[in-house]
Coordinates of C-alpha atoms and ligand atoms in Angstrom, one line a residue:
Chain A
X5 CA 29.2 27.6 -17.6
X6 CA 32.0 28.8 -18.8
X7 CA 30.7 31.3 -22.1
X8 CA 28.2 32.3 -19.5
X9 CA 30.7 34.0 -17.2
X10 CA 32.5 35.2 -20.2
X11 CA 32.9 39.1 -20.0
X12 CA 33.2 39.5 -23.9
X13 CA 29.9 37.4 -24.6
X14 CA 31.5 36.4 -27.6
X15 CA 30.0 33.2 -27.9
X16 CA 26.8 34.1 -26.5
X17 CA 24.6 30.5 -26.3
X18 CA 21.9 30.2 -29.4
X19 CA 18.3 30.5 -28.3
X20 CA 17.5 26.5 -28.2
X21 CA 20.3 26.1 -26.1
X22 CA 19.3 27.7 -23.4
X23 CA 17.8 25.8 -21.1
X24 CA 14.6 27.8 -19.1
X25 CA 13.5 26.6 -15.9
X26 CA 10.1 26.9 -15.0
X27 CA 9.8 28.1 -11.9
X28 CA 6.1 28.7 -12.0
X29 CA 5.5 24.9 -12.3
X30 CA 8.0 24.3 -10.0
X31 CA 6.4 26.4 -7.2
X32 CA 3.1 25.0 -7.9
X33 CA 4.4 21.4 -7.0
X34 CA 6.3 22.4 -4.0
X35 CA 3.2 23.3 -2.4
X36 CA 2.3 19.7 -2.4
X37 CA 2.8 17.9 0.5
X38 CA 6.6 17.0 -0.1
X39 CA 6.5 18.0 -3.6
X40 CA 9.4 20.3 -3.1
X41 CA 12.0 17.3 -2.1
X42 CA 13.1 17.2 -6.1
X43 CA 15.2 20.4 -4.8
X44 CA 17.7 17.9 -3.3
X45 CA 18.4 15.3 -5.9
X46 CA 21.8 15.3 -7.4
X47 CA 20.8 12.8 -10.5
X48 CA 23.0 10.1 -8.7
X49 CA 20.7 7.2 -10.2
X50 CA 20.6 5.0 -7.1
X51 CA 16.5 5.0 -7.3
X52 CA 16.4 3.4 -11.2
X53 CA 18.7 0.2 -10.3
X54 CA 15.6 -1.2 -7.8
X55 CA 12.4 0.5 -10.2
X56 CA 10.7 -1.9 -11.1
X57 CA 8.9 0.5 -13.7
X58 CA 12.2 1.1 -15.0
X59 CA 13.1 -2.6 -15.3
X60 CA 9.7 -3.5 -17.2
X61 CA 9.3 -0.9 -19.1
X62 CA 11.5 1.5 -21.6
X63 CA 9.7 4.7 -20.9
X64 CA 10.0 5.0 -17.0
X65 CA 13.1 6.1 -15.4
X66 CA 12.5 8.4 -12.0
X67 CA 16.2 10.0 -12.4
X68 CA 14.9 11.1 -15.2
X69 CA 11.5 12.2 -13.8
X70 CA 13.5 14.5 -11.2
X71 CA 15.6 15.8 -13.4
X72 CA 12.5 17.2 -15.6
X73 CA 10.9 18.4 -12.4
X74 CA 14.2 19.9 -11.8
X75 CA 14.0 21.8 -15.1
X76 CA 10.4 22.1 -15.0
X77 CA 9.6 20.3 -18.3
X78 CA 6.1 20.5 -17.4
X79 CA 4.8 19.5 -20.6
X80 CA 6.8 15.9 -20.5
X81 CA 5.3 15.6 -17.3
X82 CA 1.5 16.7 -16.5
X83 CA -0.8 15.9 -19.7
X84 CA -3.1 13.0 -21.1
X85 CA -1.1 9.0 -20.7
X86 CA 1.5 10.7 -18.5
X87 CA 4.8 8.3 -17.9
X88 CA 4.0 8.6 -13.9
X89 CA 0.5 6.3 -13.9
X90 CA 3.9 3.5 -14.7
X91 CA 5.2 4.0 -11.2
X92 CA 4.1 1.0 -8.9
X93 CA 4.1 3.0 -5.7
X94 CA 6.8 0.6 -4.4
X95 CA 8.7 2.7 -2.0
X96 CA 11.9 1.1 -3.2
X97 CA 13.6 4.5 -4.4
X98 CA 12.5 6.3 -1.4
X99 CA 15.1 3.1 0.6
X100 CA 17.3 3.5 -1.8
X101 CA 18.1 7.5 -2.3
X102 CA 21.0 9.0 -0.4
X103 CA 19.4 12.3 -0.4
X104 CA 15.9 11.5 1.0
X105 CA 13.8 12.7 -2.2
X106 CA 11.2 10.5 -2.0
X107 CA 10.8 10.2 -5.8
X108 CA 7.7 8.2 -5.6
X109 CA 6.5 11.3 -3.0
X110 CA 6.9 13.9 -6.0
X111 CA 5.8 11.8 -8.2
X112 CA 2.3 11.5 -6.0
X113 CA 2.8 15.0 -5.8
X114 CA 2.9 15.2 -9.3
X115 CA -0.2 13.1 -9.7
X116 CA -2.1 15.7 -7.7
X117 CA -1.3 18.3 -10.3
X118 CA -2.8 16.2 -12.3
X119 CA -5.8 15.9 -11.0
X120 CA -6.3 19.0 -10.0
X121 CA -6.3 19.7 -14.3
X122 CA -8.9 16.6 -14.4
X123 CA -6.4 14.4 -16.0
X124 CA -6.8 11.2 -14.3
X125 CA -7.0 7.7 -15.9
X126 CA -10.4 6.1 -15.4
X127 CA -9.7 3.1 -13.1
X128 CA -8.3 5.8 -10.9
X129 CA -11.2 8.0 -10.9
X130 CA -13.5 5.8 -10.8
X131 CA -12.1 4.5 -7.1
X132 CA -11.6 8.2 -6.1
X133 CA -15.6 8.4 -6.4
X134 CA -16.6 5.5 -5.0
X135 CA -14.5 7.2 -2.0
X136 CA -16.2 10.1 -2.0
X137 CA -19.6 8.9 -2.1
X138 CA -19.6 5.9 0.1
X139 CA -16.3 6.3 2.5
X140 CA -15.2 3.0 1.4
X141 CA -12.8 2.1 -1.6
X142 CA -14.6 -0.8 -2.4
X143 CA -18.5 -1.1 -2.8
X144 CA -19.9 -3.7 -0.6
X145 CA -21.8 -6.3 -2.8
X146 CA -25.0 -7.9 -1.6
X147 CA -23.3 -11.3 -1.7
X148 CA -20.5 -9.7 0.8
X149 CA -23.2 -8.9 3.3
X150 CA -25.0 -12.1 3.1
X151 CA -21.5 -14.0 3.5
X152 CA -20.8 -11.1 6.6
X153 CA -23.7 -12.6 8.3
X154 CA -23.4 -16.0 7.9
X155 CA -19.6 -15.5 9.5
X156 CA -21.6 -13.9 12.7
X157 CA -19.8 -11.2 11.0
X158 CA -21.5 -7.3 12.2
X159 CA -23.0 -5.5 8.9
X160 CA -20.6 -2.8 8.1
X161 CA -21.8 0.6 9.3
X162 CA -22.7 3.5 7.2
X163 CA -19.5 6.0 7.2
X164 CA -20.7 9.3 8.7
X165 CA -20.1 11.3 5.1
X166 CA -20.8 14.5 6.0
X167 CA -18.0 14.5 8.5
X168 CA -15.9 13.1 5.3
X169 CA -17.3 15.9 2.9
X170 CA -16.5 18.5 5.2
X171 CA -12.6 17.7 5.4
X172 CA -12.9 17.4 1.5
X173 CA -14.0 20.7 1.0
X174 CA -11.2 22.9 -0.4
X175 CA -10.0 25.1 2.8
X176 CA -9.9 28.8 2.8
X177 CA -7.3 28.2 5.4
X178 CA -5.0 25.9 3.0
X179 CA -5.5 29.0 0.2
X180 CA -2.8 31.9 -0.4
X181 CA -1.0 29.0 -0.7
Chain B
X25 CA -5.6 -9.7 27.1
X26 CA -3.7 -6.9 25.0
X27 CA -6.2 -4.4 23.6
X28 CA -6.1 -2.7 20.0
X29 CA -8.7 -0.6 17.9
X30 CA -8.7 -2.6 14.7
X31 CA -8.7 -1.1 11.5
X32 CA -10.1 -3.6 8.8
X33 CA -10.4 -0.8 6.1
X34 CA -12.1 -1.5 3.2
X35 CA -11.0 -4.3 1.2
X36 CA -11.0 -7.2 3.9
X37 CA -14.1 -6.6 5.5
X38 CA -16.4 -5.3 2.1
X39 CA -14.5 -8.1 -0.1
X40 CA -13.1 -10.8 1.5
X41 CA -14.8 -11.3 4.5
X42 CA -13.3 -14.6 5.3
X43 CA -9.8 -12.6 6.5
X44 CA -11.4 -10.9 8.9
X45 CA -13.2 -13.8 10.1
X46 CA -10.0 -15.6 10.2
X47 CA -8.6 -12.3 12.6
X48 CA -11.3 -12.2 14.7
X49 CA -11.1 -16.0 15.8
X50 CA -7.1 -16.1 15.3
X51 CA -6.5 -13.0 17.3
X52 CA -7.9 -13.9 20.7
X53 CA -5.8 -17.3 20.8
X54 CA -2.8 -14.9 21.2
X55 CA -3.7 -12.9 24.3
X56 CA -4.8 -10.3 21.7
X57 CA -8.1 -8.3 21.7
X58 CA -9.9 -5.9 19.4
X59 CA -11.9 -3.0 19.5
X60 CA -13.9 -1.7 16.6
X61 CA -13.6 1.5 15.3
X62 CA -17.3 1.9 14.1
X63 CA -17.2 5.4 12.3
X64 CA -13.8 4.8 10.7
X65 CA -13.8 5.6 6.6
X66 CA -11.3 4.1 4.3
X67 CA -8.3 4.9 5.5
X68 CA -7.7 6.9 2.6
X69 CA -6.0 4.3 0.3
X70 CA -2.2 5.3 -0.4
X71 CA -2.4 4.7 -4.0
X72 CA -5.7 6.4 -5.8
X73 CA -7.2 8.9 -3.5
X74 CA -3.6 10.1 -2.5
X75 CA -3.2 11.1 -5.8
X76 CA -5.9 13.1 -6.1
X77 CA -4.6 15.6 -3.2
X78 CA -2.5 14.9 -1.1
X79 CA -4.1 17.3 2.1
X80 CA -7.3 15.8 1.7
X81 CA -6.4 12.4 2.0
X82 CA -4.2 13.8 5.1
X83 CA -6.9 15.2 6.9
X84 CA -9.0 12.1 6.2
X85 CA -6.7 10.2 7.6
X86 CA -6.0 12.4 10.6
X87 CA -9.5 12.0 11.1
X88 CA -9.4 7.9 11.8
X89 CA -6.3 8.3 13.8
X90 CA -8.3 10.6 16.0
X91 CA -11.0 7.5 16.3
X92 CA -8.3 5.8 17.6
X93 CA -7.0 8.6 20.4
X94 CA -10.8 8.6 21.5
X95 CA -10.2 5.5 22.8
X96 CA -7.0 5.9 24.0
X97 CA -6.1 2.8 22.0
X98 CA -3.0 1.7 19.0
X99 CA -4.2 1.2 15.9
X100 CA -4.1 -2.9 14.4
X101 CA -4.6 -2.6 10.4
X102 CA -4.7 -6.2 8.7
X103 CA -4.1 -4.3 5.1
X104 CA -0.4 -3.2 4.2
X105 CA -2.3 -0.3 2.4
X106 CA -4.1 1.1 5.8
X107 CA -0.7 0.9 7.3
X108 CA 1.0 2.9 4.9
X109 CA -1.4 5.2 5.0
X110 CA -1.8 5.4 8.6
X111 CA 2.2 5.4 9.4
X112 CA 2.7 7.9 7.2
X113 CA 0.2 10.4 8.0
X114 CA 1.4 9.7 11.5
X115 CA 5.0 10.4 10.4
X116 CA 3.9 13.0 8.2
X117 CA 2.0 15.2 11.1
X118 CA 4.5 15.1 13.2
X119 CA 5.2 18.0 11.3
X120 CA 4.3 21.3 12.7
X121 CA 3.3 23.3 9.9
X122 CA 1.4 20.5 8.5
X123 CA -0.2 19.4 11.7
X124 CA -1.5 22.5 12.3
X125 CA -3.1 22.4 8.4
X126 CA -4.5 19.5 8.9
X127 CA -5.9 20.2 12.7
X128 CA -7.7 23.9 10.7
X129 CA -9.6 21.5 8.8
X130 CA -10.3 18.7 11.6
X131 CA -11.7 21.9 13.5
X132 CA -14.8 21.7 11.0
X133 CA -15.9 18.6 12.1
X134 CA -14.6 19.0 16.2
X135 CA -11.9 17.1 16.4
X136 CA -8.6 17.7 17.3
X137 CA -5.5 15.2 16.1
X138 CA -2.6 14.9 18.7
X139 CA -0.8 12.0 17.9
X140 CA -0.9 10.2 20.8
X141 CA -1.3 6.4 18.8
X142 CA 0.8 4.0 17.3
X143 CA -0.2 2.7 13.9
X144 CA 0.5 -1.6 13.5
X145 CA 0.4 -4.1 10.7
X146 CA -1.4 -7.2 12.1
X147 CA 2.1 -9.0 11.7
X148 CA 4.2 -7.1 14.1
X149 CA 1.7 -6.9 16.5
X150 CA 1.6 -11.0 16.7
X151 CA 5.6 -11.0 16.5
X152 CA 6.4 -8.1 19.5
X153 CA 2.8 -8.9 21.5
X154 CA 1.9 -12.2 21.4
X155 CA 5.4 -13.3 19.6
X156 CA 6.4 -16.2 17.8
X157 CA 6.0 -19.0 20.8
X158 CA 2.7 -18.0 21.6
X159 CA 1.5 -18.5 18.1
X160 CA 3.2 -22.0 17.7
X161 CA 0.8 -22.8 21.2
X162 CA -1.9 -21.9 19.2
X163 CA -1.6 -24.5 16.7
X164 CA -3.7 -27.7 16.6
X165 CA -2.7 -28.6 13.6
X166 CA 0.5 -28.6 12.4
X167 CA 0.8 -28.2 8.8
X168 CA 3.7 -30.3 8.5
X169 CA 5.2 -30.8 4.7
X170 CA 3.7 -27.9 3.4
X171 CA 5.8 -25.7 1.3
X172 CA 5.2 -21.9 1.5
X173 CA 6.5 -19.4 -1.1
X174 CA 6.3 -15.4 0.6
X175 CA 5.1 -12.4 -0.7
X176 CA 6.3 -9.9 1.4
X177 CA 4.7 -6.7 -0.4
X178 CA 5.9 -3.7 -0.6
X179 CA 4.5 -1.5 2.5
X180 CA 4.6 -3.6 5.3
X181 CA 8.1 -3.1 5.0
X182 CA 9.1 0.3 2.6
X183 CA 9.4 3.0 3.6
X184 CA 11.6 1.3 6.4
X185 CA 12.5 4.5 8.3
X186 CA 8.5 4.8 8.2
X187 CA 7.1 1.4 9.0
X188 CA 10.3 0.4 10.6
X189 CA 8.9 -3.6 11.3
X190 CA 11.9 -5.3 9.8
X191 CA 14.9 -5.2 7.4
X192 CA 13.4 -4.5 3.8
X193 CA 16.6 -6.0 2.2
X194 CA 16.5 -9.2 4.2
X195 CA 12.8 -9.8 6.2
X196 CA 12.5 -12.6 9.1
X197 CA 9.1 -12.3 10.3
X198 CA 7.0 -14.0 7.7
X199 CA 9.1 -16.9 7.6
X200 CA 9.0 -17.2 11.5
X201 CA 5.6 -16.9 11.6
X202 CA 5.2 -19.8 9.0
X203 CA 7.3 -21.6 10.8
X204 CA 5.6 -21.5 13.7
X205 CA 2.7 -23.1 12.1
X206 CA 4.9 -26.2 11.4
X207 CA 5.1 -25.5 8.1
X208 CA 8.1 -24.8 5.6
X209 CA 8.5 -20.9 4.4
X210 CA 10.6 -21.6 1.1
X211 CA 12.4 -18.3 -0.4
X212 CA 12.2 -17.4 -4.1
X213 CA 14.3 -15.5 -6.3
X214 CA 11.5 -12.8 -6.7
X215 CA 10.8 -12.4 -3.2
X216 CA 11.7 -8.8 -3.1
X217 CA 9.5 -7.5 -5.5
X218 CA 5.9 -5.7 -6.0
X219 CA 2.6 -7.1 -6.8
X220 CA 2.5 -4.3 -9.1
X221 CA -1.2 -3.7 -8.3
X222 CA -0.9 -0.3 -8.3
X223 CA 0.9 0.6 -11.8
X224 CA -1.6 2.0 -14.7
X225 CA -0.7 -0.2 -17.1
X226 CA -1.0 -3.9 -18.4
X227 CA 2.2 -4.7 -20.0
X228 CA 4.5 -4.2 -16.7
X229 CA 2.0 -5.8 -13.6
X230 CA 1.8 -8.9 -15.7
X231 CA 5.4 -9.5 -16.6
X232 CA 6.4 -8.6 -13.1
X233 CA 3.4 -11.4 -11.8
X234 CA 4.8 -13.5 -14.4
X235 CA 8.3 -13.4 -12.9
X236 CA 7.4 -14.1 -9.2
X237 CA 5.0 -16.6 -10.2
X238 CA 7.6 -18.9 -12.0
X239 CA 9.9 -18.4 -9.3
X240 CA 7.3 -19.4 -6.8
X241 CA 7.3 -22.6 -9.3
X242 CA 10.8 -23.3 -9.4
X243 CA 11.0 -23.6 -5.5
X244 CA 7.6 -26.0 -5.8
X245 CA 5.7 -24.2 -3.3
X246 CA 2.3 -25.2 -2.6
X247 CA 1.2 -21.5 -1.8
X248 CA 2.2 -18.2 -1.8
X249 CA 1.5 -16.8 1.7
X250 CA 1.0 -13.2 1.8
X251 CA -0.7 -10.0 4.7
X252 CA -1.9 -7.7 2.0
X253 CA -5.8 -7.8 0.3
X254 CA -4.3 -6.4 -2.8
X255 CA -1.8 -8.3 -3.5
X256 CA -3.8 -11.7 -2.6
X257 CA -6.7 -10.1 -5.6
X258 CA -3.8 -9.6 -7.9
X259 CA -2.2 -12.9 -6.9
X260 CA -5.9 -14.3 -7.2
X261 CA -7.4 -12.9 -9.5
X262 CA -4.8 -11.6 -12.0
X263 CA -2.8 -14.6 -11.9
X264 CA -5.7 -16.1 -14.1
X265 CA -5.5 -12.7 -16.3
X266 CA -1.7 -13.5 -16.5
X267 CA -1.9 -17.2 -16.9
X268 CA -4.0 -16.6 -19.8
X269 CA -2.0 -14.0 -21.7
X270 CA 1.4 -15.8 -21.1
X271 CA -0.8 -19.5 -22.2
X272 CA 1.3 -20.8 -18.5
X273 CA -0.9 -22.7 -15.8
X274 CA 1.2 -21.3 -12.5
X275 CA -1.4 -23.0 -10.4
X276 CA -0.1 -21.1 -6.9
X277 CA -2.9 -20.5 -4.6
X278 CA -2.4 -17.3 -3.0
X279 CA -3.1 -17.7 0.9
X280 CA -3.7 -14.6 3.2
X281 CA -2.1 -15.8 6.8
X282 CA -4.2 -15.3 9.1
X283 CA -6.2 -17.5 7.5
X284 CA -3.4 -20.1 7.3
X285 CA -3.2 -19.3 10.9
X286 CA -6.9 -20.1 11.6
X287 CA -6.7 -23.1 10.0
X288 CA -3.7 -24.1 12.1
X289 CA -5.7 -23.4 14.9
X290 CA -8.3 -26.1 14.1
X291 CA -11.3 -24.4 11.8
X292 CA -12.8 -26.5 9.1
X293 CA -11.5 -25.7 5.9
X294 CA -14.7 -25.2 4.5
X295 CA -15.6 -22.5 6.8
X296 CA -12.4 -20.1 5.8
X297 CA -14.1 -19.0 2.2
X298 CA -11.1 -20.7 0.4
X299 CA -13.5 -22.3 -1.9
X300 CA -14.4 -18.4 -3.0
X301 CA -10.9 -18.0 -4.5
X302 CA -10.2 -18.4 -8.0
X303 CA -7.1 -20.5 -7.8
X304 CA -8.2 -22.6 -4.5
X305 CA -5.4 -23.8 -2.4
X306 CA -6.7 -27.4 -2.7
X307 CA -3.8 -28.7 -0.9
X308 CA -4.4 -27.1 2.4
X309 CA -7.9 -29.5 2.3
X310 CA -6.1 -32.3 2.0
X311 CA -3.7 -31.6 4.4
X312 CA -6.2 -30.7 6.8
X313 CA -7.4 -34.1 7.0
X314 CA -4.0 -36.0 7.2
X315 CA -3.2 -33.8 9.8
X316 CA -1.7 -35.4 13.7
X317 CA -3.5 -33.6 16.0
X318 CA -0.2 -32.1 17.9
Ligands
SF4_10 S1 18.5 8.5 -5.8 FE1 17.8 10.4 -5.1 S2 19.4 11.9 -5.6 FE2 19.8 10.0 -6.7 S3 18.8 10.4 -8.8 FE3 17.3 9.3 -7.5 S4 16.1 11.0 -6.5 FE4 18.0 11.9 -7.3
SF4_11 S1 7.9 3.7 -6.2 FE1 7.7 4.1 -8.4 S2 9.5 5.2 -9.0 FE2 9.9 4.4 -7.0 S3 11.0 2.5 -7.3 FE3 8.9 2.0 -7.2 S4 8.1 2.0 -9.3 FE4 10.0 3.1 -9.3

């Protein structure tokens, strides 16, 4: 801060010590749905001591995730194995912050950058289709129909997809976002 | 008779049917009644397809709350998933900016959301509707002696300003609700924590199974009662995966409650698909049959 403000710019910081946010990435996350609420975290910590992620494993921390969204360190964040498929979608940092961030919100959020580069772990994707073809997360077996009716249980019904398909369809209205 | 549009989402009715059986026959034993919602979709799930984008699965799930307003009914989801999902879009389009996103794309298909329901776990609607005493009428068989470890899961409860169905540091309503079925709720150390169903990795799910697992052993309970699908298949199945890979036998039967409840209530063991589960909660046959008939 302080050789910043310094008229003389005597000691004028060294290239790799300058820190350069980028706002580019930045924007593009805070037009997800609450991807913005980063903005408010002041790197308190109180969302690590309940993370389980954190607890089990050496590489998750979402302190640490903010504070790279905060800076924009895009590259630490969105690319192939990224550190956010750890998060257990627990909620617990979302009790637990005093500044309503949501951490596992921006972390979604950051998930849906990812996706939207095609960089999605398999056992995810392969859900994510079976949503988009059938309506249903899970694929109804044969077996499961036969036990169905011998429960007096209805058949399930045939989700009406192209009402699905059209809310899927990437909206004109959502762009110029 | 209270009336609710039930929302069985995906993985109760299209994998373990026996849950919804056990609803179905529980349900109106409590005053409580329930109307399908026939063109309903997944709800989306909060986990996978929220992570692809964020709007979509919004608008999809804008869609089944609008089922819902049709009928002029509250929504009843038996899945902690479908309620976080359906609370939070709720919560989320209460929004104005948003809402009105999400209603340019309901447009396409002619529908309109206006947020006139109330999205409720199963649990909450048996504590506030039918409430504890009603459920301990039900019973005709006590299950008196048995020992019941809880796994609370992590979205009945979190986001609590969300959900808002009890405290998330300190729950009561499981352990009434076992209670009023004559049996014994027991508390474990890990109670707190998450199935970890949804993390993409191997190393941290199993260690944190591991953890509430032996804890449910220390307290020798004879079953872990849980209200989520997901976390009974990773209690189910994964606690094989994990009993393997550690070389531990944990032997805890996971038990979904309503079908604790149902069995409580005087169906046949045999009929309530136990025998389908990998680790079979054995005990629960034999207490059957010692069981006074209150
Ligand atoms: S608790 Fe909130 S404010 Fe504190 S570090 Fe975590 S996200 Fe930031
Ligand atoms: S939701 Fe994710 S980041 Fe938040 S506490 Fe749970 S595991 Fe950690």
């Amino acid at each position: 801060m302080n050789r910043m403000s310094s008229e003389n710019n005597l000691d004028k910081p060294k290239e790799d010590e300058i820190v350069r946010i980028d706002f580019a990435f930045r924007k593009e996350l805070a037009e997800k749905v609450e991807g913005n609420l980063a903005s408010f975290c002041y790197q308190c910590g109180a969302c690590v001591g309940d993370c389980p992620a954190t607890f089990y494993s050496d590489d998750f921390n979402p302190r640490e995730i903010m504070l790279k969204v905060l800076y924009g360190l895009e590259k630490e964040l969105i690319g192939e194995d990224s550190v956010l498929w750890l998060c257990t979608n627990c909620y617990n940092c979302t009790e637990r912050c005093p500044q309503d961030v949501k951490p596992v919100e921006v972390i979604i959020s950051l998930k849906n950058m990812l996706a939207d580069r095609g960089i999605v772990p398999k056992t995810v994707s392969r859900i994510i289709d079976t949503f988009e073809k059938t309506g249903r997360t899970v694929q109804l077996s044969s077996a499961v129909t036969k036990e169905r009716a011998k429960l007096g249980l209805k058949p399930l019904e045939e989700i009406p997809m192209d009402e699905i398909h059209k809310l899927l369809a990437p909206a004109e209205e959502d762009s110029g976002k | 008779m209270n009336k609710f549009a039930f929302f069985p989402g995906c993985m109760i009715p299209a994998r373990y049917p026996h849950m919804e059986y056990a609803i179905r026959k529980t349900l109106p034993n409590l005053g409580i009644e329930l109307e399908d919602l026939p063109e309903a979709s997944c709800c989306p799930d909060p986990i996978y397809f929220k992570s692809k984008d964020k709007l979509s699965w919004l608008s999809i799930a804008a869609r089944n709350l609008c089922l819902a307003e049709d009928k002029g009914l509250d929504i009843v989801t038996n899945c902690s998933g479908c309620t976080a999902t359906l609370s939070e879009a709720r919560h989320l389009l209460e929004d104005e900016e948003l809402r009105t996103k999400v209603n340019k794309r309901l447009a396409r298909i002619d529908r309109e959301y206006k947020g006139e329901v109330r999205v409720r776990h199963i649990v909450t609607v048996v504590r506030d509707v039918a409430g504890y005493e009603a459920v301990k009428e039900s019973v005709k068989c006590k299950l008196e002696g048995l020992k019941v470890a809880i796994h609370y899961g992590c979205h009945l409860l979190k986001p609590s300003k969300i959900m808002n169905v009890d405290d998330p540091n300190d729950p009561k309503v499981m352990e009434a609700l076992i209670t009023a079925l004559g049996a014994t709720p027991v508390r474990h150390r890990n109670w707190f924590l998450c199935c970890g169903k949804a993390c993409q990795d191997e190393d941290i799910p199993a260690n944190m199974m591991r953890d509430i697992l032996s804890t449910v052993r220390d307290v020798e309970a004879d079953i872990l009662c849980l209200i989520c699908p997901t976390c009974f298949s990773q209690f189910d199945h994964g606690q094989v995966r994990v009993g393997k890979r550690f070389g531990e036998d944990f032997n805890t039967p996971p038990v979904y409650y309503f079908q604790l409840l149902a069995l409580a209530q005087g169906i046949q063991y045999e009929n309530l698909g136990f025998n389908r589960q990998r680790i079979k909660p054995k005990i629960l046959d034999k207490i059957e049959t010692t069981l006074s008939h209150a």
